[in-house]
Amino acid sequence: MLPIILLTSFIFWAFFWHTSQIPSSQHPYAAKVWPIHATFQAMFNTINRQEGGITWVKEAINFPRILGGIVAGLALYGLFGVFKLPALFFYGFIGGSGAWPMDTIPTFIGAWLGRRYFAKRFGLENWRMYTPVLLAGFSCGTGLIAMASIALALIAKSVNYLPF
């Protein structure tokens, strides 16, 4: 099995690398993100230099700031405990405070619908058993759609250069 896997993977990579130069307009993600990754890699490689290195990363890691964050997090967790809020509310609050609205608003609407509509329709116990299955199905479907989209994009890029 290993020889078949190696042979087909080399055929795939040869096909992929010969469709067009990478990065190029046919591979816009690499054209956009590779320079950013190279910049950050160069920046983090120079952090530990004694002379002329980047100092803001070293300055950001200081113990009073870290201790202040730990104390603030524990105080907030204690405040939520005083008001008898569930522990998942604390983690949702922390996760949502730094998230983008395009992520938090659909999550909130889905949680609201799950509690107000679906839990009443299917029963709380059944709904709690259904939700992991729904998440697994959604994740699998998303992965399949992504793989099909990538396959169609590769086929379109390979056919694009045919002479006829």
CSV table of N, CA, C and O in Angstrom, one decimal, residues 5 10 13-14 17 20 24 27 32 37 41 51 63 74 76 78-79 84 99 103 106-107 109 114 141 143 150 159:
chain,number,residue,atom,x,y,z
A,5,ILE,N,0.6,4.7,-2.4
A,5,ILE,CA,0.4,6.0,-1.8
A,5,ILE,C,1.5,7.0,-2.2
A,5,ILE,O,1.2,8.2,-2.6
A,10,PHE,N,3.1,11.6,-5.4
A,10,PHE,CA,4.0,12.3,-6.3
A,10,PHE,C,3.4,12.8,-7.6
A,10,PHE,O,3.6,13.9,-8.1
A,13,TRP,N,1.3,15.9,-6.6
A,13,TRP,CA,2.1,17.1,-6.4
A,13,TRP,C,2.7,17.6,-7.7
A,13,TRP,O,2.9,18.8,-7.9
A,14,ALA,N,3.1,16.7,-8.6
A,14,ALA,CA,3.6,17.1,-9.9
A,14,ALA,C,2.5,17.8,-10.7
A,14,ALA,O,2.8,18.9,-11.3
A,17,TRP,N,1.9,21.3,-8.9
A,17,TRP,CA,2.9,22.3,-9.1
A,17,TRP,C,3.1,22.8,-10.5
A,17,TRP,O,3.7,23.8,-10.8
A,20,SER,N,0.5,26.1,-12.5
A,20,SER,CA,0.9,27.5,-12.6
A,20,SER,C,2.0,27.7,-11.6
A,20,SER,O,2.2,26.9,-10.7
A,24,SER,N,0.9,32.9,-7.6
A,24,SER,CA,0.5,33.6,-8.9
A,24,SER,C,-1.0,34.0,-8.8
A,24,SER,O,-1.6,33.7,-7.7
A,27,HIS,N,-3.3,31.1,-7.9
A,27,HIS,CA,-3.2,30.7,-6.5
A,27,HIS,C,-3.2,31.9,-5.6
A,27,HIS,O,-2.2,32.3,-5.0
A,32,LYS,N,-1.3,36.0,-1.5
A,32,LYS,CA,-1.6,37.0,-0.5
A,32,LYS,C,-1.0,36.7,0.8
A,32,LYS,O,-0.5,37.6,1.6
A,37,HIS,N,3.4,35.5,6.0
A,37,HIS,CA,4.0,34.4,6.7
A,37,HIS,C,5.5,34.6,6.7
A,37,HIS,O,6.2,34.4,7.8
A,41,GLN,N,7.8,35.2,10.0
A,41,GLN,CA,8.8,34.2,10.3
A,41,GLN,C,10.2,35.0,10.5
A,41,GLN,O,10.9,34.7,11.4
A,51,GLU,N,21.6,42.1,19.8
A,51,GLU,CA,21.6,43.5,19.3
A,51,GLU,C,20.7,43.7,18.1
A,51,GLU,O,20.6,42.8,17.2
A,63,PHE,N,5.9,39.6,33.9
A,63,PHE,CA,5.1,38.9,34.9
A,63,PHE,C,4.0,39.8,35.5
A,63,PHE,O,3.0,39.3,35.8
A,74,LEU,N,-9.7,35.3,37.2
A,74,LEU,CA,-10.2,34.7,38.4
A,74,LEU,C,-11.3,35.5,39.1
A,74,LEU,O,-12.3,35.0,39.6
A,76,LEU,N,-13.3,37.7,37.6
A,76,LEU,CA,-14.5,37.6,36.7
A,76,LEU,C,-15.2,36.2,36.9
A,76,LEU,O,-16.4,36.2,37.0
A,78,GLY,N,-15.1,34.4,39.6
A,78,GLY,CA,-15.7,34.5,40.9
A,78,GLY,C,-17.0,35.3,40.9
A,78,GLY,O,-18.0,35.0,41.6
A,79,LEU,N,-17.0,36.4,40.2
A,79,LEU,CA,-18.2,37.3,40.0
A,79,LEU,C,-19.3,36.5,39.4
A,79,LEU,O,-20.5,36.6,39.8
A,84,LYS,N,-24.4,33.0,40.4
A,84,LYS,CA,-24.8,31.6,40.2
A,84,LYS,C,-25.0,31.3,38.7
A,84,LYS,O,-25.9,30.6,38.3
A,99,ALA,N,-14.2,37.7,19.9
A,99,ALA,CA,-14.6,37.2,18.6
A,99,ALA,C,-15.3,38.3,17.7
A,99,ALA,O,-15.7,39.3,18.2
A,103,ASP,N,-19.1,35.8,13.7
A,103,ASP,CA,-19.1,34.5,14.4
A,103,ASP,C,-20.0,34.5,15.6
A,103,ASP,O,-20.7,33.4,15.8
A,106,PRO,N,-24.4,34.5,14.6
A,106,PRO,CA,-25.0,33.2,14.3
A,106,PRO,C,-24.9,32.2,15.4
A,106,PRO,O,-25.8,31.4,15.6
A,107,THR,N,-23.8,32.2,16.2
A,107,THR,CA,-23.7,31.3,17.4
A,107,THR,C,-24.8,31.6,18.4
A,107,THR,O,-25.5,30.7,18.9
A,109,ILE,N,-27.7,33.1,17.8
A,109,ILE,CA,-29.0,32.8,17.2
A,109,ILE,C,-29.2,31.3,17.3
A,109,ILE,O,-30.3,30.8,17.6
A,114,GLY,N,-31.9,26.7,19.7
A,114,GLY,CA,-31.8,25.4,20.4
A,114,GLY,C,-32.5,25.4,21.7
A,114,GLY,O,-33.2,24.4,22.0
A,141,GLY,N,-20.2,17.4,6.3
A,141,GLY,CA,-20.7,18.1,5.1
A,141,GLY,C,-19.9,19.2,4.6
A,141,GLY,O,-19.6,19.4,3.4
A,143,GLY,N,-16.7,19.6,5.2
A,143,GLY,CA,-15.5,19.0,4.6
A,143,GLY,C,-15.6,18.5,3.2
A,143,GLY,O,-14.8,18.6,2.4
A,150,ILE,N,-12.4,22.2,-4.1
A,150,ILE,CA,-11.0,22.1,-4.4
A,150,ILE,C,-10.8,21.3,-5.6
A,150,ILE,O,-10.0,21.6,-6.5
A,159,VAL,N,-7.5,22.4,-17.0
A,159,VAL,CA,-8.2,22.4,-18.4
A,159,VAL,C,-7.9,23.8,-19.0
A,159,VAL,O,-7.9,24.0,-20.2
